[in-house]
PDB file of C-alpha atoms and ligand atoms in Angstrom:
ATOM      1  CA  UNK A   1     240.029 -36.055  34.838  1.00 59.00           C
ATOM      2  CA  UNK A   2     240.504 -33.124  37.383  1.00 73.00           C
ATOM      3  CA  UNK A   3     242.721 -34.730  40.208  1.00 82.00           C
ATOM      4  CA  UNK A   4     241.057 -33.385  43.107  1.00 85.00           C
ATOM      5  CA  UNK A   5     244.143 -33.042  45.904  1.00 86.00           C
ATOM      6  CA  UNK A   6     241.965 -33.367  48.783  1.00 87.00           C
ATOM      7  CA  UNK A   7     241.370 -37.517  47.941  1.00 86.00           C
ATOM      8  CA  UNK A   8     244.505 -37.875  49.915  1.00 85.00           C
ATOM      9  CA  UNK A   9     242.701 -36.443  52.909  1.00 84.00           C
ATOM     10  CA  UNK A  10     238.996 -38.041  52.447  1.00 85.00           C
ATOM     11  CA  UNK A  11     237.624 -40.759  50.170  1.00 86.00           C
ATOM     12  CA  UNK A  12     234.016 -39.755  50.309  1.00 90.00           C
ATOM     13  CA  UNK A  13     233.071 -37.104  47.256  1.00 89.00           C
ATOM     14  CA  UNK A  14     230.272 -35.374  49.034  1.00 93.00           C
ATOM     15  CA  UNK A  15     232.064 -34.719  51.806  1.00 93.00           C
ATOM     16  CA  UNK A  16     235.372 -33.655  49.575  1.00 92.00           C
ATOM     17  CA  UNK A  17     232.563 -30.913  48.037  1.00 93.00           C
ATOM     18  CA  UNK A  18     231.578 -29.087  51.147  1.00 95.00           C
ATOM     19  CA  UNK A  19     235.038 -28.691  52.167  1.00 94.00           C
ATOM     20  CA  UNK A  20     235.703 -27.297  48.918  1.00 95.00           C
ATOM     21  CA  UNK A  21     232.395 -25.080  49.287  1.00 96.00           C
ATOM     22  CA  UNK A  22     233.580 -23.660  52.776  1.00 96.00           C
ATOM     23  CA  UNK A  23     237.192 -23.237  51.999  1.00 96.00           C
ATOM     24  CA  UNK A  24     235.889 -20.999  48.709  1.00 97.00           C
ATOM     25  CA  UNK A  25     233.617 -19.321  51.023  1.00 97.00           C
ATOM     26  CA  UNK A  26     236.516 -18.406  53.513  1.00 97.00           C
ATOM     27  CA  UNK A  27     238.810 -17.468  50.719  1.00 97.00           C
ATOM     28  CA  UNK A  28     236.227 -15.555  49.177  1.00 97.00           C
ATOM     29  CA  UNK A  29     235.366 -13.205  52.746  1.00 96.00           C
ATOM     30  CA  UNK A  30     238.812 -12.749  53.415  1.00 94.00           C
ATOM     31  CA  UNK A  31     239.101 -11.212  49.364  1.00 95.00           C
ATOM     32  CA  UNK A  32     236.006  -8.920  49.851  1.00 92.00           C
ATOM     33  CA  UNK A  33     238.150  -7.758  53.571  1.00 88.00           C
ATOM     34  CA  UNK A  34     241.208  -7.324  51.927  1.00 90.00           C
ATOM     35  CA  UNK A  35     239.829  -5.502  49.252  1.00 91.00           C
ATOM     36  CA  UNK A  36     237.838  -3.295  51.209  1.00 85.00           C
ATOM     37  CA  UNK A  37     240.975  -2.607  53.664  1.00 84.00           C
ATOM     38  CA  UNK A  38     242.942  -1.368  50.473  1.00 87.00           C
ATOM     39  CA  UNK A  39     239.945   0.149  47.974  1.00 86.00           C
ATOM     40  CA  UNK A  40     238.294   1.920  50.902  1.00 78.00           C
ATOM     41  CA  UNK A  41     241.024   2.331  53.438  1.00 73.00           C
ATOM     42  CA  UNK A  42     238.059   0.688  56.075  1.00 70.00           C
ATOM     43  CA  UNK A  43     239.479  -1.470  58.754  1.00 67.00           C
ATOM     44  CA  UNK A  44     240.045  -2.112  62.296  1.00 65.00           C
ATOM     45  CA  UNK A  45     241.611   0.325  64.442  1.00 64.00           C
ATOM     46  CA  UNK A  46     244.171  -1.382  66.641  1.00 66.00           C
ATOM     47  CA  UNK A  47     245.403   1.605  68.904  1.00 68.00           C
ATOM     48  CA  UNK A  48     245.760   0.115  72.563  1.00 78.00           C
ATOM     49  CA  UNK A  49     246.351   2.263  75.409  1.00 84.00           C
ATOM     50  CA  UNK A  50     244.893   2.015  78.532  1.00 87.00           C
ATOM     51  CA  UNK A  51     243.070   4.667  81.022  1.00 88.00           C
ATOM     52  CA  UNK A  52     241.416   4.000  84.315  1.00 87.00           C
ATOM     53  CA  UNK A  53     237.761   4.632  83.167  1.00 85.00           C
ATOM     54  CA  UNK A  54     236.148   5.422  86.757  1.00 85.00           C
ATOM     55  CA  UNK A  55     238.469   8.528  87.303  1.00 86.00           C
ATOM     56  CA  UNK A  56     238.308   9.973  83.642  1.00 84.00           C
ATOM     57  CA  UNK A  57     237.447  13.618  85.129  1.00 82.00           C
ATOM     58  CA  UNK A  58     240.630  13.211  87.137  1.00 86.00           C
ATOM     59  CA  UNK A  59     242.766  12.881  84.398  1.00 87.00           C
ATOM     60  CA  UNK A  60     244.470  15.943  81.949  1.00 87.00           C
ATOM     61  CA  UNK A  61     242.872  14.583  78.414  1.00 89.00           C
ATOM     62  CA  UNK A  62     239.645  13.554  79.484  1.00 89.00           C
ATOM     63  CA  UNK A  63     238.630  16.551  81.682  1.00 88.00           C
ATOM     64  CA  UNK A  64     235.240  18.028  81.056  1.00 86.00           C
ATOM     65  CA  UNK A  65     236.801  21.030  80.448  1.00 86.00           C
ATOM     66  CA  UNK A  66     239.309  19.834  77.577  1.00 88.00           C
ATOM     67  CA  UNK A  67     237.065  17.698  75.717  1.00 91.00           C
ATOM     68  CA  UNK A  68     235.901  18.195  72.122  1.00 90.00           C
ATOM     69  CA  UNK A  69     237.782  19.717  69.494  1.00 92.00           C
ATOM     70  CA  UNK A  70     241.934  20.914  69.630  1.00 90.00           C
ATOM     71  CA  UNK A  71     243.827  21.402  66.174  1.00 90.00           C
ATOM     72  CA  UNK A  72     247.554  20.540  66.234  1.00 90.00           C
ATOM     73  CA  UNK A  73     250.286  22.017  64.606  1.00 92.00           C
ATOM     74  CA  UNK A  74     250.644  19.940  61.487  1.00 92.00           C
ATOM     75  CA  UNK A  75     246.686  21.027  60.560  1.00 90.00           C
ATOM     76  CA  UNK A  76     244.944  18.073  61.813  1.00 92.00           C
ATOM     77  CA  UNK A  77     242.341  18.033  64.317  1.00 94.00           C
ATOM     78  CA  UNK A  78     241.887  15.988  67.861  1.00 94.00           C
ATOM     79  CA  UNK A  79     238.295  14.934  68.833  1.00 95.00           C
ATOM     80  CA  UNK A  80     238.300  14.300  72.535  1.00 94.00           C
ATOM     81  CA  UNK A  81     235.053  13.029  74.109  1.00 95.00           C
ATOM     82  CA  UNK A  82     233.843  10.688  76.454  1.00 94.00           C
ATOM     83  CA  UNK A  83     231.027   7.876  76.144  1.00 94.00           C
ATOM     84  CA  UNK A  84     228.858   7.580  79.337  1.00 93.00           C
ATOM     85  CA  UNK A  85     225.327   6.042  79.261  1.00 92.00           C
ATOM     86  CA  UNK A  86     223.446   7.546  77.802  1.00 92.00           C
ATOM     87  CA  UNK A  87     225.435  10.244  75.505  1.00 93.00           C
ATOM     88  CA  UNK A  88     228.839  11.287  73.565  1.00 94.00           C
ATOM     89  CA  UNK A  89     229.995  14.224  75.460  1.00 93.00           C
ATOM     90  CA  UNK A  90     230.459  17.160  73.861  1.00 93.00           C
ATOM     91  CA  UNK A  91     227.113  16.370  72.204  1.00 94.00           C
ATOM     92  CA  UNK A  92     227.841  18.541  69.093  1.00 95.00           C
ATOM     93  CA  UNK A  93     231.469  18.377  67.086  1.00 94.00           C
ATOM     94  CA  UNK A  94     232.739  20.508  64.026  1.00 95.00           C
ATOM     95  CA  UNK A  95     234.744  19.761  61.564  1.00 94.00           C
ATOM     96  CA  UNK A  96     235.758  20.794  58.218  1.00 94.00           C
ATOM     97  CA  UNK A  97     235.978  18.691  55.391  1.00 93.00           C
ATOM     98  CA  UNK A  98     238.692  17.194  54.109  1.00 92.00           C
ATOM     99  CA  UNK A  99     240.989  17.399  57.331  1.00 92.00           C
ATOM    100  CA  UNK A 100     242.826  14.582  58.868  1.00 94.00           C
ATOM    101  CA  UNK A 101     240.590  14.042  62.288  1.00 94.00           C
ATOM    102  CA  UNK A 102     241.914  11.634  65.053  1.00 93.00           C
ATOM    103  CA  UNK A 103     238.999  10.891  67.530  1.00 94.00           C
ATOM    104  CA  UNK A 104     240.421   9.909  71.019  1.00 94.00           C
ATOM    105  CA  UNK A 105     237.526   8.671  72.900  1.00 94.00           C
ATOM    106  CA  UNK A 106     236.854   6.824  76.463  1.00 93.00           C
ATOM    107  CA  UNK A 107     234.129   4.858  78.127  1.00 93.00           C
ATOM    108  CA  UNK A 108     232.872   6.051  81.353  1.00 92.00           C
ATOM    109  CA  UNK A 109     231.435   3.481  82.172  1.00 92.00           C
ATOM    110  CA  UNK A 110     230.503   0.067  80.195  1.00 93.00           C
ATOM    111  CA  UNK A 111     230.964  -1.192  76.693  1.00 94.00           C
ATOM    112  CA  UNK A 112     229.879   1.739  74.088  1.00 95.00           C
ATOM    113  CA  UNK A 113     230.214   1.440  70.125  1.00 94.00           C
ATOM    114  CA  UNK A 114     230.365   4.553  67.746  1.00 94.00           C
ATOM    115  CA  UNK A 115     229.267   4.869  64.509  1.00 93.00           C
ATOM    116  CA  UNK A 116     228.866   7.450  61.837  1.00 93.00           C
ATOM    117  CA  UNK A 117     226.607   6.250  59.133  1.00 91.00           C
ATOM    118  CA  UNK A 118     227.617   6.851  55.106  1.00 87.00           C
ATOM    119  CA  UNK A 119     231.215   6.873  56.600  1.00 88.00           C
ATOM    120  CA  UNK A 120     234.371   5.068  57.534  1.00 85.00           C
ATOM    121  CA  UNK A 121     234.002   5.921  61.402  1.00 89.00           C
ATOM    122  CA  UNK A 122     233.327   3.466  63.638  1.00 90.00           C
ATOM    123  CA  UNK A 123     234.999   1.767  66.798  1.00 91.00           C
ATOM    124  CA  UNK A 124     233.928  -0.140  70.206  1.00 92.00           C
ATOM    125  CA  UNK A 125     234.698   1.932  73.294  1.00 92.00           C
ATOM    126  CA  UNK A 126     236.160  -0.222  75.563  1.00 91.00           C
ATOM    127  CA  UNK A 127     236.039   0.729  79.225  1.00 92.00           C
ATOM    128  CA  UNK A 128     239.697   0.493  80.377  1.00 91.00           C
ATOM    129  CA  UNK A 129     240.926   1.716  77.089  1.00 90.00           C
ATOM    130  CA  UNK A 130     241.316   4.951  75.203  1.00 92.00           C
ATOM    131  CA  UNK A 131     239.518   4.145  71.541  1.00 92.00           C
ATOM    132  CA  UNK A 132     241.716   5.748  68.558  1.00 91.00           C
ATOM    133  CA  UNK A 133     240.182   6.535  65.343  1.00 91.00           C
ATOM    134  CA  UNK A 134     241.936   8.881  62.206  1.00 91.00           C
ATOM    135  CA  UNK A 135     239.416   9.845  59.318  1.00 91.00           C
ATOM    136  CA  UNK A 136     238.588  12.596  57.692  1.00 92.00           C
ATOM    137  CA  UNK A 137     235.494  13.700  56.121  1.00 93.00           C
ATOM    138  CA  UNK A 138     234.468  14.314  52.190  1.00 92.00           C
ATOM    139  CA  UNK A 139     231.315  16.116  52.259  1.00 92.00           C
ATOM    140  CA  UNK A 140     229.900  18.486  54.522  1.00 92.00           C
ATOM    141  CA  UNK A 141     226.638  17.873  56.505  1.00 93.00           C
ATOM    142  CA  UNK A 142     225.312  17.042  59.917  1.00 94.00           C
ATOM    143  CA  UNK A 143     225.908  13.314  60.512  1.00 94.00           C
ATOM    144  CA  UNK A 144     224.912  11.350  64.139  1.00 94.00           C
ATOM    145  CA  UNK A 145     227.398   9.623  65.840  1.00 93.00           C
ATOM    146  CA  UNK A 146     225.796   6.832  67.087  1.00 95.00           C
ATOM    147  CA  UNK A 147     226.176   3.492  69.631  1.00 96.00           C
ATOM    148  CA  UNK A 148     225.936   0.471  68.341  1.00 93.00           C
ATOM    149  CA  UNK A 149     227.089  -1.719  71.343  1.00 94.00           C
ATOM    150  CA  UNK A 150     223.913  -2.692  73.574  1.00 95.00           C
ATOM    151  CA  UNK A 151     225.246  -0.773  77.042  1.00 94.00           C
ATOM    152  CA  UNK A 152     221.355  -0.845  78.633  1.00 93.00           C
ATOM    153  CA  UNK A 153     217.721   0.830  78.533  1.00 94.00           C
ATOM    154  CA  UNK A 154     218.959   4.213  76.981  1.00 94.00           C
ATOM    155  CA  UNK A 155     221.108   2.465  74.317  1.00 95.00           C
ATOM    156  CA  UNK A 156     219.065   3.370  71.566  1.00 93.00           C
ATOM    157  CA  UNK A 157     218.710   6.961  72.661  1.00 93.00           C
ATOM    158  CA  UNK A 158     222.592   7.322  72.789  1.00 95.00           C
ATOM    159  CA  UNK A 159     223.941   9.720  70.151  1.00 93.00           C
ATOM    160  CA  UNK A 160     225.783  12.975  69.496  1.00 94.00           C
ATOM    161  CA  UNK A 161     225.697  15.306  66.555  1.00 95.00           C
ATOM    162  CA  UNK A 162     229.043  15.630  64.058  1.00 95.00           C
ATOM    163  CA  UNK A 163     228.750  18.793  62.271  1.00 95.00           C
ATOM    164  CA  UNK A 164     230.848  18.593  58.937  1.00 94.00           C
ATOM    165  CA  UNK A 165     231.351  22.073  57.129  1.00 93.00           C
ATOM    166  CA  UNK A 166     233.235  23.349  53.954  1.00 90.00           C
ATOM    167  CA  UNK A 167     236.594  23.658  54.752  1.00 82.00           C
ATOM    168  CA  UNK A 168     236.707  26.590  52.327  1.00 73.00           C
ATOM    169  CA  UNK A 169     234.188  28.308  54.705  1.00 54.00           C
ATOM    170  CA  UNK A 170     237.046  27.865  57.802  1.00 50.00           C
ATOM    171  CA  UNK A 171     235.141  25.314  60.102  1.00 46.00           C
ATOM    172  CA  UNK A 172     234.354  26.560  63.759  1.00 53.00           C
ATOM    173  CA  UNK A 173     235.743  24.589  66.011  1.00 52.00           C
ATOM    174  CA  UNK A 174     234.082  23.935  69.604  1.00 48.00           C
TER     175      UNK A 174
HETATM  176 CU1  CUA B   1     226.131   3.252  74.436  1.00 93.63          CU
HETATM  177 CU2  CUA B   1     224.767   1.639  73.379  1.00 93.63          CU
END
């Protein structure tokens, strides 16, 4: 007979079950996380760095002037933008495909999420911190880049436009 080694713990059957059920279940989430993280390279981003999010405009990165799109010298791009209720600022961004894109972006204001759909791009905008995101993009297209924290009335109205195009075709950048 199957020598079930939770008996040492608890002496009632039914109860021995649903601990089995939940500790499958728990084993069984934590498999379909894991094998997203390594199939799909989706997981949490973990940068941490902090900005003061009331004076933004005051600072070098985060100017109004120096936001949106900067390449570097090893080919990839930097996104810079800012979330504010009720908008990503710049509201349009171009990339090419197929290029390593970090997205540096800060909260004005309150709690913000982005998200592009059909992709791996997504992060919470913290106020007080600068949110850090590398991707890059397969296909071309135009894609939204949307909030998907509740930050008030114009929530659902909150979005930006991400313009993918063919590297091949040498993507503007803004
Ligand atoms: Cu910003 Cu919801």
């Amino acid at each position: 007979m199957f020598h079930d080694p939770l008996r040492a713990l608890c002496e009632d059957s039914l109860e021995r079950k649903w601990i089995w059920l939940s500790l499958i279940m728990a084993f069984l989430m934590g498999g379909v996380l894991g094998f997203y993280a390594l199939a799909s390279n989706i997981h949490p981003p973990s940068n941490v760095e902090t900005i003061d999010s009331s004076r933004l405009h005051l600072t070098e990165e985060f100017a109004e002037d120096n936001l949106g799109v900067s390449s570097n010298d090893d080919g990839s791009l930097t996104v810079t933008m800012v979330a504010a209720r009720y908008g990503f600022y710049p509201q349009r961004i171009v990339v090419p495909t197929d290029t390593r894109v970090t997205f540096r972006i800060a909260s004005a204001d309150v709690l913000h999420g982005v998200h592009v759909p059909n992709t791996n791009m997504t992060t919470m905008i913290v106020p007080g911190y600068v949110s850090e995101v590398t991707t890059s993009f397969p296909t071309s297209g135009e894609f939204s880049l949307l909030c998907n924290e509740y930050c008030g009335l114009g929530h659902d109205a909150m979005w930006s436009r991400l313009v993918v195009t063919e590297k091949s075709a040498g993507g503007e950048t803004s």
